[in-house]
Amino acid sequence: MCELLGMSFNLPVNPRISFRGFRLRGKYNRDGWGLAFYPDESAQIFKEPIKAGESALSEFLKNYTEIRSKIFIGHVRYASRGGISHKNTHPFSRELFGREYVFAHNGNLEYKDLELGSFKPIGETDSEHAFCHLLHCIKQRKVVDWKEEDFEWLAEKLIEINKYGSFNCIFSDGTHLFCYSDKNGYNNLRFVHRKPPYGKIKLLDDDWDIELDKDNFIDLSKEKEPEQTGYIIATRELTDEKWLKFEPGELIVFKDGRIIYSNKRPSEGMEMDVLIAIRRSPHRISLREISNKTGRSMEEVTRAVRSLLKKKYIRQDRRDVVEWYEESATFYTEPSRRREIDELMSSYSGD
């Protein structure tokens, strides 16, 4: 099967550890490899239709420390649609509204009915066809600067594409990293949060040629700047860290090393602040009280509560005689999800 890699950090980083491990996944995905990143507003893509482990270019990149970016997208290919060639090797790129989009996909789609508009594939893959269709839809919607309502629309659009087959994808506009995991659980993506204080991690691939201690560990504190924080997304875990699985049909949008949107879980920032306020309250809590506790405006709190209700993390108290958006409406956390919420709170606070 093909495998995907994504990275989103708050500061430009070198993908030394993640790329070295991911590159070895090319042993089982022999038909091509690619790595894309953004040195500035434009994208740089290195890719070849050969096994990553046999590539002199790939060998050079894994040791080249001058590559730095806040966003990376990687792919190793096992050909299922289209011949083994450069034009069929991921990631693919196109310009739209002055932004350079980069896209990689894992899965198989029956794609003939997907409209393309002005975007035409160069190769023969279902992946590039889906990418062109997606850009056509974004162009039709006129999305230049992404907003939360656009993320919600995108989640529905990706689920719609997913109806044509198996579909995991990672793509970027140079600012956001969009990661979608198949709605039927096919090769679901997973992610890990990298943040200080950094300790040691154990590598899952025993033949990584990287500086290890005698127990096959690497000390991240020697690899990362203390202010660096972000996420790594992959088809399979690369390390022994606590990787979390995407929910089926989940879209997570990362920006500057933070989760700013998910259609399945609370996003960092406003939604988590509101959820924490509700969970820590010893009794039901009103919208007005949440606003006072979090220092957020009523508009922000109402928007977060709407999202958390939709994702089934909270409930409105049934004794209320007002609508959920009224200041006096009261809420409590969903009892069946409190353990999950506590884990999210612990991860969010760094406890």
CSV table of N, CA and C in Angstrom, one decimal, residues 92-94 114-125 128-133 135-136:
chain,number,residue,atom,x,y,z
A,92,PHE,N,1.5,15.9,-6.0
A,92,PHE,CA,1.2,16.7,-7.2
A,92,PHE,C,1.0,18.2,-6.7
A,93,SER,N,1.1,19.1,-7.7
A,93,SER,CA,0.9,20.5,-7.3
A,93,SER,C,0.2,21.3,-8.4
A,94,ARG,N,-0.6,22.3,-8.0
A,94,ARG,CA,-1.2,23.2,-8.9
A,94,ARG,C,-1.4,24.6,-8.2
A,114,LEU,N,-16.0,12.4,-11.4
A,114,LEU,CA,-15.6,13.6,-10.7
A,114,LEU,C,-15.3,14.7,-11.7
A,115,GLU,N,-16.0,15.9,-11.6
A,115,GLU,CA,-15.8,17.0,-12.5
A,115,GLU,C,-14.5,17.7,-12.3
A,116,LEU,N,-13.8,18.1,-13.4
A,116,LEU,CA,-12.5,18.7,-13.3
A,116,LEU,C,-12.4,20.2,-13.6
A,117,GLY,N,-13.4,20.7,-14.3
A,117,GLY,CA,-13.4,22.1,-14.6
A,117,GLY,C,-12.1,22.5,-15.4
A,118,SER,N,-11.4,23.5,-15.0
A,118,SER,CA,-10.2,23.9,-15.8
A,118,SER,C,-9.0,23.2,-15.4
A,119,PHE,N,-9.0,22.3,-14.4
A,119,PHE,CA,-7.8,21.6,-13.9
A,119,PHE,C,-7.8,20.2,-14.6
A,120,LYS,N,-6.7,19.9,-15.3
A,120,LYS,CA,-6.6,18.7,-16.0
A,120,LYS,C,-5.4,17.9,-15.5
A,121,PRO,N,-5.6,16.6,-15.3
A,121,PRO,CA,-4.4,15.7,-14.9
A,121,PRO,C,-3.4,15.6,-16.0
A,122,ILE,N,-2.2,15.5,-15.6
A,122,ILE,CA,-1.1,15.2,-16.5
A,122,ILE,C,-0.8,13.7,-16.6
A,123,GLY,N,-0.9,13.0,-15.5
A,123,GLY,CA,-0.7,11.6,-15.5
A,123,GLY,C,-2.0,10.8,-15.5
A,124,GLU,N,-2.0,9.5,-15.1
A,124,GLU,CA,-3.2,8.7,-15.3
A,124,GLU,C,-3.7,8.2,-14.0
A,125,THR,N,-3.3,8.8,-12.8
A,125,THR,CA,-3.7,8.3,-11.5
A,125,THR,C,-5.1,8.8,-11.1
A,128,GLU,N,-4.4,12.1,-8.9
A,128,GLU,CA,-4.3,13.4,-9.5
A,128,GLU,C,-5.7,13.9,-10.0
A,129,HIS,N,-6.5,12.9,-10.4
A,129,HIS,CA,-7.8,13.2,-10.9
A,129,HIS,C,-8.6,13.8,-9.7
A,130,ALA,N,-8.5,13.2,-8.5
A,130,ALA,CA,-9.3,13.6,-7.3
A,130,ALA,C,-8.7,15.0,-6.9
A,131,PHE,N,-7.4,15.2,-7.0
A,131,PHE,CA,-6.8,16.5,-6.7
A,131,PHE,C,-7.4,17.6,-7.6
A,132,CYS,N,-7.5,17.4,-8.9
A,132,CYS,CA,-8.0,18.3,-9.9
A,132,CYS,C,-9.5,18.6,-9.6
A,133,HIS,N,-10.2,17.6,-9.2
A,133,HIS,CA,-11.6,17.8,-8.9
A,133,HIS,C,-11.8,18.6,-7.6
A,135,LEU,N,-9.7,20.9,-6.4
A,135,LEU,CA,-9.3,22.3,-6.7
A,135,LEU,C,-10.5,22.9,-7.5
A,136,HIS,N,-11.1,22.2,-8.4
A,136,HIS,CA,-12.2,22.7,-9.1
A,136,HIS,C,-13.3,23.1,-8.2
